[in-house]
mmCIF file of C-alpha atoms in Angstrom:
data_model
loop_
_atom_site.group_PDB
_atom_site.id
_atom_site.type_symbol
_atom_site.label_atom_id
_atom_site.label_comp_id
_atom_site.label_asym_id
_atom_site.label_seq_id
_atom_site.Cartn_x
_atom_site.Cartn_y
_atom_site.Cartn_z
ATOM 1 C CA MET A 171 -6.681 22.219 26.690
ATOM 2 C CA LEU A 172 -3.726 22.897 24.199
ATOM 3 C CA ARG A 173 -2.099 19.802 25.808
ATOM 4 C CA ARG A 174 -5.254 17.694 25.472
ATOM 5 C CA ARG A 175 -5.197 18.005 21.785
ATOM 6 C CA HIS A 176 -1.992 17.510 21.322
ATOM 7 C CA SER A 177 -2.715 14.045 23.642
ATOM 8 C CA ALA A 178 -5.778 12.768 21.256
ATOM 9 C CA SER A 179 -3.376 13.647 17.876
ATOM 10 C CA THR A 180 -0.445 11.634 19.678
ATOM 11 C CA ALA A 181 -2.954 8.867 20.152
ATOM 12 C CA VAL A 182 -4.799 8.933 17.338
ATOM 13 C CA ALA A 183 -1.057 8.982 15.290
ATOM 14 C CA THR A 184 0.211 5.778 17.342
ATOM 15 C CA VAL A 185 -2.945 4.096 16.473
ATOM 16 C CA ALA A 186 -2.359 4.870 12.560
ATOM 17 C CA VAL A 187 1.301 3.409 12.965
ATOM 18 C CA LEU A 188 0.101 0.685 15.020
ATOM 19 C CA ALA A 189 -2.386 -0.164 12.202
ATOM 20 C CA LEU A 190 -0.145 -0.378 9.496
ATOM 21 C CA PRO A 191 -0.085 -3.758 7.585
ATOM 22 C CA LEU A 192 3.566 -5.111 7.295
ATOM 23 C CA PHE A 193 4.982 -6.299 3.998
ATOM 24 C CA THR A 194 8.028 -8.359 3.890
ATOM 25 C CA GLY A 195 11.192 -6.193 3.254
ATOM 26 C CA ALA A 196 9.490 -2.947 3.609
ATOM 27 C CA GLY A 197 12.124 -0.785 5.765
ATOM 28 C CA THR A 198 12.161 2.053 3.714
ATOM 29 C CA ALA A 199 10.127 5.726 3.903
ATOM 30 C CA HIS A 200 9.034 4.948 0.698
ATOM 31 C CA ALA A 201 7.257 1.670 1.967
ATOM 32 C CA ALA A 202 6.582 3.009 4.986
ATOM 33 C CA GLU A 203 4.460 5.553 2.948
ATOM 34 C CA SER A 204 2.787 3.204 0.715
ATOM 35 C CA ARG A 205 1.314 1.487 3.529
ATOM 36 C CA THR A 206 -0.723 4.561 4.516
ATOM 37 C CA GLY A 207 -2.163 4.868 1.233
ATOM 38 C CA LYS A 208 -0.121 7.894 0.294
ATOM 39 C CA HIS A 209 1.853 6.309 -2.871
ATOM 40 C CA HIS A 210 0.809 3.087 -5.030
ATOM 41 C CA PRO A 211 2.673 -0.563 -3.731
ATOM 42 C CA THR A 212 5.477 -1.467 -5.173
ATOM 43 C CA LYS A 213 5.251 -4.633 -7.452
ATOM 44 C CA GLY A 214 7.816 -5.722 -4.158
ATOM 45 C CA GLN A 215 5.240 -5.219 -2.014
ATOM 46 C CA VAL A 216 2.343 -7.164 -4.383
ATOM 47 C CA LYS A 217 5.014 -10.405 -4.707
ATOM 48 C CA ALA A 218 5.041 -10.303 -0.581
ATOM 49 C CA LEU A 219 1.884 -10.733 -0.822
ATOM 50 C CA PHE A 220 2.222 -14.063 -2.628
ATOM 51 C CA ASP A 221 4.721 -15.000 -0.208
ATOM 52 C CA ARG A 222 2.233 -14.403 2.879
ATOM 53 C CA TRP A 223 -0.150 -16.225 1.173
ATOM 54 C CA ASN A 224 2.159 -18.906 0.605
ATOM 55 C CA ALA A 225 3.447 -19.455 3.640
ATOM 56 C CA ALA A 226 -0.141 -19.596 5.261
ATOM 57 C CA LEU A 227 -0.867 -22.773 3.639
ATOM 58 C CA ALA A 228 2.383 -24.170 5.406
ATOM 59 C CA THR A 229 0.777 -23.908 8.503
ATOM 60 C CA GLY A 230 -1.666 -26.035 7.163
ATOM 61 C CA ASN A 231 -4.577 -24.121 9.336
ATOM 62 C CA ALA A 232 -7.517 -23.438 6.738
ATOM 63 C CA ASN A 233 -8.526 -20.568 9.242
ATOM 64 C CA ARG A 234 -5.417 -18.411 8.734
ATOM 65 C CA VAL A 235 -5.312 -18.923 5.134
ATOM 66 C CA ALA A 236 -8.797 -16.923 4.867
ATOM 67 C CA ASP A 237 -7.977 -14.703 7.059
ATOM 68 C CA LEU A 238 -6.296 -13.524 4.319
ATOM 69 C CA TYR A 239 -9.663 -12.917 2.114
ATOM 70 C CA ALA A 240 -12.058 -10.007 2.410
ATOM 71 C CA PRO A 241 -15.400 -11.289 3.628
ATOM 72 C CA ASP A 242 -17.123 -11.008 0.597
ATOM 73 C CA ALA A 243 -13.776 -12.437 -1.523
ATOM 74 C CA VAL A 244 -14.942 -15.029 -4.954
ATOM 75 C CA LEU A 245 -12.339 -17.665 -4.796
ATOM 76 C CA LEU A 246 -12.171 -19.791 -7.814
ATOM 77 C CA PRO A 247 -10.196 -22.991 -6.835
ATOM 78 C CA THR A 248 -7.639 -24.779 -8.873
ATOM 79 C CA VAL A 249 -9.357 -28.462 -7.240
ATOM 80 C CA SER A 250 -13.026 -27.683 -6.948
ATOM 81 C CA SER A 251 -15.710 -26.241 -9.546
ATOM 82 C CA GLU A 252 -17.640 -25.147 -6.294
ATOM 83 C CA ILE A 253 -17.228 -20.760 -6.152
ATOM 84 C CA ARG A 254 -16.296 -19.992 -3.006
ATOM 85 C CA THR A 255 -17.903 -16.202 -1.802
ATOM 86 C CA THR A 256 -18.088 -16.919 1.803
ATOM 87 C CA ARG A 257 -15.526 -17.355 4.627
ATOM 88 C CA ALA A 258 -17.162 -21.038 5.455
ATOM 89 C CA ALA A 259 -16.902 -21.515 1.969
ATOM 90 C CA ARG A 260 -13.200 -20.819 1.827
ATOM 91 C CA VAL A 261 -11.807 -22.566 5.027
ATOM 92 C CA ASP A 262 -14.281 -25.459 3.683
ATOM 93 C CA TYR A 263 -11.803 -25.685 0.658
ATOM 94 C CA PHE A 264 -8.517 -24.669 1.991
ATOM 95 C CA LYS A 265 -8.984 -27.720 4.755
ATOM 96 C CA HIS A 266 -9.089 -29.988 2.050
ATOM 97 C CA PHE A 267 -6.828 -28.233 0.016
ATOM 98 C CA LEU A 268 -4.201 -28.270 2.897
ATOM 99 C CA GLU A 269 -4.256 -31.757 3.738
ATOM 100 C CA SER A 270 -1.882 -32.523 0.121
ATOM 101 C CA LYS A 271 0.351 -29.512 1.906
ATOM 102 C CA PRO A 272 0.846 -27.616 -0.670
ATOM 103 C CA VAL A 273 3.548 -25.129 -1.524
ATOM 104 C CA GLY A 274 3.394 -22.835 -4.329
ATOM 105 C CA ARG A 275 6.350 -21.268 -6.693
ATOM 106 C CA ILE A 276 5.639 -18.518 -8.745
ATOM 107 C CA GLN A 277 6.984 -20.005 -12.463
ATOM 108 C CA GLU A 278 5.698 -16.788 -13.976
ATOM 109 C CA ARG A 279 4.550 -12.928 -12.540
ATOM 110 C CA HIS A 280 2.617 -10.214 -14.213
ATOM 111 C CA ILE A 281 1.658 -7.346 -11.677
ATOM 112 C CA LYS A 282 -0.593 -4.122 -12.316
ATOM 113 C CA ILE A 283 -0.588 -1.762 -9.630
ATOM 114 C CA LEU A 284 -4.418 -0.499 -10.411
ATOM 115 C CA GLY A 285 -4.018 2.405 -7.666
ATOM 116 C CA ARG A 286 -2.873 3.276 -3.805
ATOM 117 C CA ASN A 287 -5.217 0.448 -2.944
ATOM 118 C CA ASP A 288 -5.485 -1.748 -5.603
ATOM 119 C CA ALA A 289 -3.364 -4.208 -7.285
ATOM 120 C CA VAL A 290 -3.709 -7.520 -9.424
ATOM 121 C CA ASP A 291 -1.190 -10.141 -9.331
ATOM 122 C CA SER A 292 -1.534 -12.900 -12.196
ATOM 123 C CA GLY A 293 0.497 -15.549 -14.598
ATOM 124 C CA LEU A 294 1.767 -19.202 -13.726
ATOM 125 C CA TYR A 295 2.520 -21.409 -10.697
ATOM 126 C CA GLU A 296 3.078 -24.694 -9.227
ATOM 127 C CA PHE A 297 2.456 -26.414 -6.315
ATOM 128 C CA THR A 298 3.766 -29.450 -5.313
ATOM 129 C CA LEU A 299 1.698 -31.715 -3.252
ATOM 130 C CA THR A 300 2.415 -34.314 -0.919
ATOM 131 C CA ASN A 301 -0.029 -37.429 -1.538
ATOM 132 C CA LYS A 302 -1.502 -39.963 1.357
ATOM 133 C CA ASP A 303 1.788 -42.415 0.296
ATOM 134 C CA GLY A 304 4.134 -39.897 0.967
ATOM 135 C CA SER A 305 5.120 -39.232 -2.592
ATOM 136 C CA LYS A 306 5.226 -35.885 -4.684
ATOM 137 C CA SER A 307 3.297 -34.495 -7.535
ATOM 138 C CA LYS A 308 3.180 -31.211 -9.421
ATOM 139 C CA VAL A 309 -0.018 -29.710 -10.609
ATOM 140 C CA ASP A 310 0.755 -26.508 -12.920
ATOM 141 C CA ALA A 311 -2.004 -23.818 -12.454
ATOM 142 C CA ARG A 312 -2.651 -19.830 -14.372
ATOM 143 C CA TYR A 313 -3.835 -17.793 -11.385
ATOM 144 C CA THR A 314 -5.189 -13.933 -10.651
ATOM 145 C CA PHE A 315 -4.811 -12.357 -7.253
ATOM 146 C CA VAL A 316 -6.914 -8.955 -6.983
ATOM 147 C CA TYR A 317 -5.495 -7.299 -3.750
ATOM 148 C CA GLU A 318 -7.475 -4.297 -1.886
ATOM 149 C CA ARG A 319 -6.112 -2.439 0.719
ATOM 150 C CA CYS A 320 -9.226 -3.027 3.213
ATOM 151 C CA ARG A 321 -9.302 -0.740 6.223
ATOM 152 C CA GLY A 322 -5.139 -0.187 6.320
ATOM 153 C CA LYS A 323 -4.642 -4.173 5.548
ATOM 154 C CA TRP A 324 -4.249 -5.922 2.288
ATOM 155 C CA LEU A 325 -6.341 -8.486 1.664
ATOM 156 C CA ILE A 326 -7.790 -10.940 -1.595
ATOM 157 C CA VAL A 327 -10.645 -9.855 -2.861
ATOM 158 C CA ASN A 328 -10.630 -11.847 -5.988
ATOM 159 C CA HIS A 329 -8.749 -15.431 -6.445
ATOM 160 C CA HIS A 330 -8.779 -17.783 -9.571
ATOM 161 C CA SER A 331 -7.161 -20.627 -10.348
ATOM 162 C CA SER A 332 -6.878 -23.088 -12.497
ATOM 163 C CA ALA A 333 -4.639 -25.676 -13.975
ATOM 164 C CA VAL A 334 -2.989 -25.235 -17.218
ATOM 165 C CA PRO A 335 -4.656 -27.331 -20.079
ATOM 166 C CA THR A 336 -2.263 -29.755 -21.577
ATOM 167 C CA GLY A 337 -1.706 -29.678 -25.175
#
């Protein structure tokens, strides 16, 4: 009987460890504890969530980008007036947005850790876009990403992006 309990608890612990989300550059014991929700995420971990999103853009795969959003996430995109509240609507937006091969670069950021499972990253970013003729253009935008740890995985629950007003 004792052996079974030990085996079951070992199996549960193994599954829990395998299900942990990964953060870029997280290799310390503290980072491992943060992933389990025992501690607040670090600002570096929140920064890595943007890098993960930007890398998903680089794949050109709208579904891969949409995978980073919670099922009920709200997306207020830069180049669309439509509020995207479903996965299908977000995939549709990114399909068109990814045609211009966007590459985001943070210009200024402000991260607020709200708790063990919530964080906000807001600021200014610049997108380099490739036009159909191969020329490049830049779009400066304001952004806010609200992240929530959902079932052990960090997802975007709200994303607002809007062009920086001129003048």
